[in-house]
Short mmCIF file of C-alpha atoms in Angstrom, two decimals:
data_model
loop_
_atom_site.label_atom_id
_atom_site.label_comp_id
_atom_site.label_asym_id
_atom_site.label_seq_id
_atom_site.Cartn_x
_atom_site.Cartn_y
_atom_site.Cartn_z
CA MET A 1 128.33 93.99 81.86
CA THR A 2 129.23 90.29 81.97
CA ALA A 3 127.68 87.16 80.50
CA ASN A 4 125.57 86.66 83.64
CA THR A 5 124.83 90.24 84.66
CA GLN A 6 123.35 93.12 82.69
CA ALA A 7 122.11 96.66 83.35
CA TYR A 8 120.58 98.65 80.52
CA GLU A 9 117.84 101.08 79.51
CA GLY A 10 114.91 99.56 77.70
CA GLN A 11 111.14 99.30 77.74
CA TYR A 12 108.58 97.79 80.09
CA GLU A 13 105.25 97.47 78.25
CA GLY A 14 106.09 100.62 76.31
CA LEU A 15 107.30 102.56 79.36
CA LYS A 16 110.90 103.69 79.83
CA ALA A 17 112.66 101.22 82.13
CA VAL A 18 116.06 100.36 83.53
CA TRP A 19 116.52 96.58 83.50
CA LEU A 20 118.81 94.62 85.81
CA LYS A 21 119.68 90.96 85.20
CA ALA A 22 121.82 88.63 87.30
CA GLY A 23 121.79 84.84 87.05
CA PRO A 24 118.16 83.67 87.19
CA TYR A 25 116.84 87.05 88.34
CA GLU A 26 115.63 90.12 86.49
CA ALA A 27 114.15 93.40 87.71
CA ALA A 28 112.80 96.54 86.07
CA VAL A 29 112.54 100.10 87.44
CA LEU A 30 110.37 102.83 85.90
CA PRO A 31 112.24 106.13 86.44
CA GLU A 32 109.48 108.28 84.94
CA ILE A 33 106.86 106.80 87.29
CA GLY A 34 108.34 107.39 90.72
CA ALA A 35 111.32 105.01 90.30
CA ASN A 36 108.85 102.20 90.94
CA LEU A 37 110.55 98.80 90.86
CA ILE A 38 107.73 97.25 88.89
CA ALA A 39 109.12 93.74 88.34
CA PHE A 40 111.28 91.24 90.25
CA ARG A 41 111.31 87.76 88.72
CA ASP A 42 113.08 84.42 88.76
CA THR A 43 113.05 83.64 85.04
CA GLU A 44 114.38 80.08 85.42
CA ARG A 45 111.50 79.00 87.66
CA GLY A 46 108.88 81.35 86.25
CA TYR A 47 108.32 83.20 89.53
CA ALA A 48 106.95 86.76 89.50
CA PHE A 49 107.32 88.10 93.05
CA LEU A 50 105.71 91.53 92.63
CA ARG A 51 102.28 92.48 91.32
CA GLU A 52 102.70 93.85 87.80
CA PRO A 53 100.00 95.58 85.73
CA ALA A 54 98.34 93.45 83.09
CA ALA A 55 98.24 94.84 79.56
CA ASP A 56 94.71 96.19 80.06
CA GLU A 57 95.74 97.79 83.40
CA LEU A 58 98.60 99.94 82.09
CA GLN A 59 96.59 103.14 81.76
CA ALA A 60 95.09 102.69 85.22
CA PHE A 61 98.56 101.95 86.59
CA THR A 62 100.11 105.11 85.14
CA GLU A 63 97.23 107.18 86.55
CA ARG A 64 97.41 105.59 90.01
CA PRO A 65 100.71 103.71 90.41
CA MET A 66 100.30 102.78 94.08
CA VAL A 67 99.28 99.10 94.08
CA HIS A 68 101.87 97.54 91.76
CA GLY A 69 105.60 96.96 92.25
CA ILE A 70 107.39 98.92 94.99
CA PRO A 71 106.14 102.54 95.00
CA VAL A 72 107.91 105.15 97.14
CA LEU A 73 105.58 106.96 99.56
CA PHE A 74 106.92 110.28 100.88
CA PRO A 75 105.33 111.39 103.13
CA PRO A 76 103.41 108.13 103.51
CA ASN A 77 99.85 107.23 104.20
CA ARG A 78 97.18 109.58 105.58
CA PHE A 79 97.28 113.11 107.00
CA GLU A 80 94.15 114.44 108.64
CA ASP A 81 92.40 117.24 106.67
CA GLY A 82 95.59 117.59 104.61
CA LYS A 83 97.13 119.40 107.60
CA PHE A 84 100.78 118.99 108.51
CA PRO A 85 101.99 120.89 111.59
CA TRP A 86 105.75 121.33 111.80
CA GLU A 87 107.76 123.60 114.09
CA GLY A 88 105.05 126.15 114.78
CA ARG A 89 103.55 126.36 111.31
CA VAL A 90 100.78 124.35 109.65
CA LEU A 91 101.35 123.20 106.08
CA GLU A 92 98.44 122.59 103.71
CA LEU A 93 98.69 119.35 101.74
CA PRO A 94 96.16 118.62 98.97
CA VAL A 95 93.20 116.49 100.08
CA ASN A 96 93.27 113.63 97.58
CA GLU A 97 91.18 111.14 99.57
CA ALA A 98 87.97 113.13 99.40
CA ASP A 99 85.65 110.64 101.12
CA ARG A 100 87.83 110.77 104.27
CA ASN A 101 89.13 114.34 103.84
CA ASN A 102 92.75 113.20 104.08
CA HIS A 103 95.94 113.68 102.14
CA LEU A 104 97.20 110.27 100.98
CA HIS A 105 100.66 108.94 100.04
CA GLY A 106 102.72 112.04 99.31
CA PHE A 107 104.35 113.37 96.16
CA LEU A 108 107.11 111.08 94.87
CA TYR A 109 105.36 107.90 93.66
CA ASN A 110 104.17 109.28 90.30
CA ILE A 111 106.75 111.89 89.24
CA PRO A 112 109.93 111.47 87.14
CA TRP A 113 113.15 110.56 88.95
CA GLN A 114 116.64 111.03 87.59
CA VAL A 115 118.66 108.02 86.47
CA ASP A 116 122.02 108.65 88.13
CA GLY A 117 123.65 105.60 86.56
CA PHE A 118 123.63 101.85 86.07
CA SER A 119 126.31 99.20 85.68
CA ALA A 120 126.99 95.49 85.87
CA ASP A 121 130.00 93.37 86.79
CA ALA A 122 130.75 89.93 88.17
CA LEU A 123 129.20 90.86 91.52
CA GLY A 124 125.82 92.01 90.21
CA ALA A 125 123.80 94.59 88.32
CA ARG A 126 122.89 97.92 89.91
CA ALA A 127 121.09 101.18 89.19
CA VAL A 128 120.77 104.44 91.12
CA PHE A 129 117.87 106.90 90.96
CA SER A 130 117.25 110.19 92.73
CA VAL A 131 114.79 113.00 93.08
CA LYS A 132 115.88 116.42 94.30
CA VAL A 133 113.32 118.91 95.58
CA ALA A 134 114.17 122.62 95.88
CA LYS A 135 112.40 125.98 96.00
CA GLY A 136 110.42 126.57 92.83
CA ASP A 137 109.64 122.87 92.25
CA ALA A 138 106.07 121.58 92.12
CA VAL A 139 106.70 119.26 95.07
CA TYR A 140 108.19 122.10 97.15
CA ALA A 141 105.04 124.17 96.59
CA ARG A 142 103.03 121.45 98.35
CA PHE A 143 105.67 120.12 100.77
CA PRO A 144 108.04 123.04 101.42
CA PHE A 145 111.26 121.30 102.31
CA ALA A 146 114.46 121.04 100.26
CA PHE A 147 115.70 117.45 100.16
CA THR A 148 117.12 114.63 98.05
CA VAL A 149 115.88 111.04 98.06
CA ARG A 150 118.28 108.51 96.57
CA LEU A 151 117.32 104.94 95.70
CA GLU A 152 119.78 102.21 94.73
CA TYR A 153 118.88 98.70 93.58
CA THR A 154 121.38 95.88 93.21
CA LEU A 155 120.55 92.48 91.75
CA GLY A 156 122.84 89.52 92.42
CA SER A 157 123.00 85.91 93.48
CA ASP A 158 121.41 86.83 96.83
CA GLY A 159 118.37 88.42 95.20
CA LEU A 160 117.38 92.09 95.20
CA HIS A 161 118.97 94.65 97.53
CA GLN A 162 117.54 98.13 98.08
CA ARG A 163 119.26 101.13 99.68
CA VAL A 164 117.35 104.36 100.27
CA SER A 165 118.53 107.66 101.72
CA VAL A 166 116.94 111.01 102.53
CA ARG A 167 119.16 114.10 102.79
CA ASN A 168 118.00 117.45 104.16
CA ASP A 169 119.22 120.09 101.72
CA GLY A 170 117.40 122.96 103.43
CA GLU A 171 118.25 125.47 106.13
CA GLY A 172 115.78 124.25 108.78
CA THR A 173 114.81 120.86 110.12
CA MET A 174 112.57 118.55 108.09
CA PRO A 175 110.56 115.44 108.96
CA CYS A 176 111.80 112.08 107.65
CA LEU A 177 108.59 110.30 106.63
CA LEU A 178 108.93 107.35 104.24
CA ALA A 179 107.31 104.04 103.33
CA PHE A 180 107.14 101.53 100.48
CA HIS A 181 103.75 100.27 99.27
CA THR A 182 105.23 96.90 98.27
CA ALA A 183 102.74 94.70 96.37
CA VAL A 184 103.66 91.02 96.66
CA ASN A 185 102.08 88.26 94.58
CA ALA A 186 100.47 85.35 96.42
CA PRO A 187 100.76 83.10 94.52
CA PHE A 188 104.14 83.89 92.97
CA VAL A 189 104.67 80.25 91.90
CA PRO A 190 102.92 79.06 88.73
CA GLY A 191 100.31 76.42 89.52
CA SER A 192 99.87 77.47 93.16
CA THR A 193 96.80 79.16 94.63
CA PRO A 194 96.35 81.71 97.46
CA ASP A 195 95.36 78.80 99.72
CA ASP A 196 98.91 77.42 99.39
CA TYR A 197 100.40 80.46 101.18
CA THR A 198 101.25 81.34 104.76
CA PHE A 199 103.20 84.35 105.92
CA LYS A 200 105.10 85.88 108.81
CA LEU A 201 105.19 89.58 109.69
CA THR A 202 107.32 90.85 112.59
CA VAL A 203 104.63 92.94 114.27
CA GLY A 204 104.17 93.84 117.91
CA GLU A 205 100.90 95.65 118.57
CA ARG A 206 98.14 97.06 116.37
CA TRP A 207 97.45 100.79 116.41
CA GLU A 208 93.84 101.54 117.22
CA MET A 209 92.02 103.45 114.49
CA GLY A 210 89.57 106.22 115.32
CA ALA A 211 85.86 105.39 115.32
CA ASP A 212 85.03 107.92 112.57
CA GLY A 213 86.13 105.65 109.70
CA ARG A 214 88.87 107.98 108.45
CA MET A 215 91.61 105.35 109.02
CA LEU A 216 93.58 107.66 111.32
CA PRO A 217 95.16 106.10 114.42
CA THR A 218 94.76 107.11 118.02
CA LYS A 219 97.73 106.85 120.40
CA ARG A 220 96.33 103.59 121.77
CA ARG A 221 98.04 100.31 120.92
CA LEU A 222 96.05 97.08 121.03
CA PRO A 223 97.26 93.53 121.69
CA LEU A 224 97.16 91.19 118.73
CA THR A 225 94.14 88.97 118.30
CA ASP A 226 94.73 85.21 118.11
CA ALA A 227 94.46 85.45 114.31
CA GLU A 228 96.99 88.29 114.19
CA ALA A 229 99.35 86.39 116.49
CA ARG A 230 99.41 83.59 113.91
CA MET A 231 100.54 86.23 111.41
CA ARG A 232 103.44 87.11 113.71
CA ASP A 233 104.23 83.41 114.21
CA GLY A 234 104.28 82.63 110.48
CA THR A 235 101.28 80.29 110.30
CA GLN A 236 98.60 82.62 108.94
CA SER A 237 97.20 83.16 105.44
CA PRO A 238 97.73 86.62 103.92
CA PHE A 239 93.98 86.59 103.24
CA PHE A 240 92.58 85.40 106.58
CA GLU A 241 90.44 88.55 106.76
CA SER A 242 90.22 91.94 105.10
CA LEU A 243 93.28 93.90 106.27
CA ASP A 244 94.01 97.61 106.25
CA ASN A 245 95.88 97.65 109.55
CA HIS A 246 98.79 99.53 111.11
CA TYR A 247 101.22 97.79 113.49
CA THR A 248 104.35 98.52 115.46
CA ALA A 249 107.38 96.63 114.19
CA ALA A 250 108.82 94.06 116.60
CA PRO A 251 112.02 92.56 115.13
CA GLN A 252 112.69 88.89 115.80
CA ASN A 253 116.28 87.71 116.23
CA GLY A 254 117.43 91.19 115.20
CA ARG A 255 115.54 91.19 111.90
CA ASN A 256 112.46 93.07 110.74
CA ARG A 257 110.85 91.08 107.95
CA MET A 258 107.98 89.52 106.06
CA GLU A 259 108.25 85.89 104.99
CA LEU A 260 105.83 84.41 102.45
CA THR A 261 105.85 80.63 102.10
CA ASP A 262 104.43 78.57 99.25
CA THR A 263 103.64 75.37 101.16
CA ARG A 264 102.99 73.40 97.96
CA ALA A 265 106.29 74.25 96.27
CA GLY A 266 108.34 74.55 99.47
CA VAL A 267 109.67 78.02 98.57
CA LYS A 268 109.88 81.04 100.87
CA LEU A 269 110.16 84.69 99.80
CA VAL A 270 111.91 86.82 102.45
CA TYR A 271 111.44 90.60 102.62
CA ASP A 272 113.96 91.80 105.21
CA VAL A 273 113.50 95.54 105.64
CA GLY A 274 115.84 96.74 108.36
CA THR A 275 114.99 98.00 111.83
CA GLY A 276 114.85 101.67 110.80
CA TYR A 277 111.27 100.96 109.77
CA LYS A 278 109.43 101.27 113.09
CA GLN A 279 105.98 100.46 111.67
CA TRP A 280 104.24 98.04 109.32
CA MET A 281 101.13 98.68 107.28
CA ILE A 282 99.38 95.69 105.78
CA TRP A 283 96.66 95.87 103.14
CA ASN A 284 95.23 92.96 101.19
CA ASP A 285 92.59 94.64 99.00
CA GLY A 286 89.63 93.11 100.81
CA ALA A 287 91.24 89.63 101.06
CA LYS A 288 90.44 88.96 97.40
CA GLY A 289 93.57 86.86 96.96
CA GLY A 290 96.32 87.19 94.37
CA TYR A 291 98.41 89.86 96.09
CA PHE A 292 98.81 91.82 99.31
CA CYS A 293 100.92 94.75 100.51
CA PRO A 294 103.26 94.40 103.50
CA GLU A 295 104.42 98.02 103.77
CA PRO A 296 107.52 98.96 105.79
CA GLN A 297 107.03 102.45 107.17
CA VAL A 298 109.29 104.77 109.15
CA ASN A 299 106.55 106.61 111.02
CA LEU A 300 103.12 106.26 112.57
CA VAL A 301 100.31 107.33 110.25
CA ASN A 302 99.35 111.00 110.78
CA ALA A 303 102.05 111.31 113.45
CA PRO A 304 102.60 115.11 113.13
CA ASN A 305 98.91 115.65 113.97
CA ILE A 306 99.02 113.55 117.16
CA GLU A 307 100.19 115.04 120.44
CA LEU A 308 103.15 112.87 121.40
CA SER A 309 105.69 112.97 124.20
CA PRO A 310 109.39 112.62 123.27
CA GLU A 311 109.23 108.93 124.20
CA GLU A 312 106.07 108.44 122.15
CA LYS A 313 107.66 110.22 119.18
CA GLU A 314 110.54 107.73 119.33
CA GLN A 315 108.08 104.83 119.35
CA ALA A 316 106.12 106.43 116.52
CA GLY A 317 109.20 106.96 114.33
CA LEU A 318 108.63 110.73 114.16
CA PHE A 319 111.96 112.55 114.00
CA ALA A 320 113.66 115.47 112.30
CA LEU A 321 116.67 115.72 110.02
CA SER A 322 118.85 118.77 110.64
CA PRO A 323 120.38 120.62 107.68
CA GLY A 324 122.81 118.34 105.85
CA GLU A 325 121.80 115.22 107.77
CA ILE A 326 121.14 111.92 105.98
CA TRP A 327 118.85 109.05 106.99
CA GLU A 328 119.53 105.72 105.30
CA GLU A 329 118.12 102.18 105.42
CA THR A 330 118.35 98.98 103.41
CA SER A 331 116.14 96.03 102.59
CA ARG A 332 116.43 92.79 100.67
CA LEU A 333 114.13 90.40 98.79
CA TYR A 334 115.34 86.83 98.31
CA THR A 335 114.13 83.24 98.27
CA ILE A 336 114.86 80.15 100.32
CA GLY A 337 114.16 76.78 98.73
#
């Protein structure tokens, strides 16, 4: 720990938290609630970049911690009828989206993670969290693979850096299916309104959703509408229409990112997520304003249930980890201006 950087255990609204502080920035992670990074702030300018639960929302947040902070989704999004075919067997996941008869968002976002350590020095403040699943665990009973997910956050002068890895600890192959349900404030600048914001998202094509209303994609990819193209070009509002859409990622200049610009204050928040995320989800809670979720995702929604050729599996981000193999990716949140 130095005068300008700190890492320590404390409280966030009465919940156990690991706090990181570096220069003007501070961040808080909740290890007992899915290692959710619930806060990322610039304390000098009064910016709160992520949606945090208000005092009267804490109980609702702890019961359903999916639309605040940066929740870990593993496996992410929807699986038809709770079915998960893998290597000749069909796994039964709990149906927790009853109106659509789907499994939704996996098993890691609301369970305790281990705090592996935290430290601070002149270069920044960092903390590492992990969850290890093995035979006999509650998660294994529903998702029968042995694996370790490790999550490292570092806070420094260049903002917030995230590193995530998935290691196959089992004896057979396992699917690597991961996303982050990142909830970004718009506005994040005091005194600004949602109308002051435009954003960029490096998307390519939109996945067509089935006509039955279950929010499950077909294999068909659709060209962007003119309004969606403005999203890709960085001139669109995050609330131009109600969004619950799934897109292919199309990096620009080698980078896969979301950029959110406050046109009144002249400040841009950059969310650079790495090209290992082949898909983007975007959800804006009915275009109400206040926040939206640009969600980097490794795989196509419901991919194991869709008949895909090897080439289509590559495009869909559906792949296996062999025993002992590790998948790893990084992302960063920082400001310009």
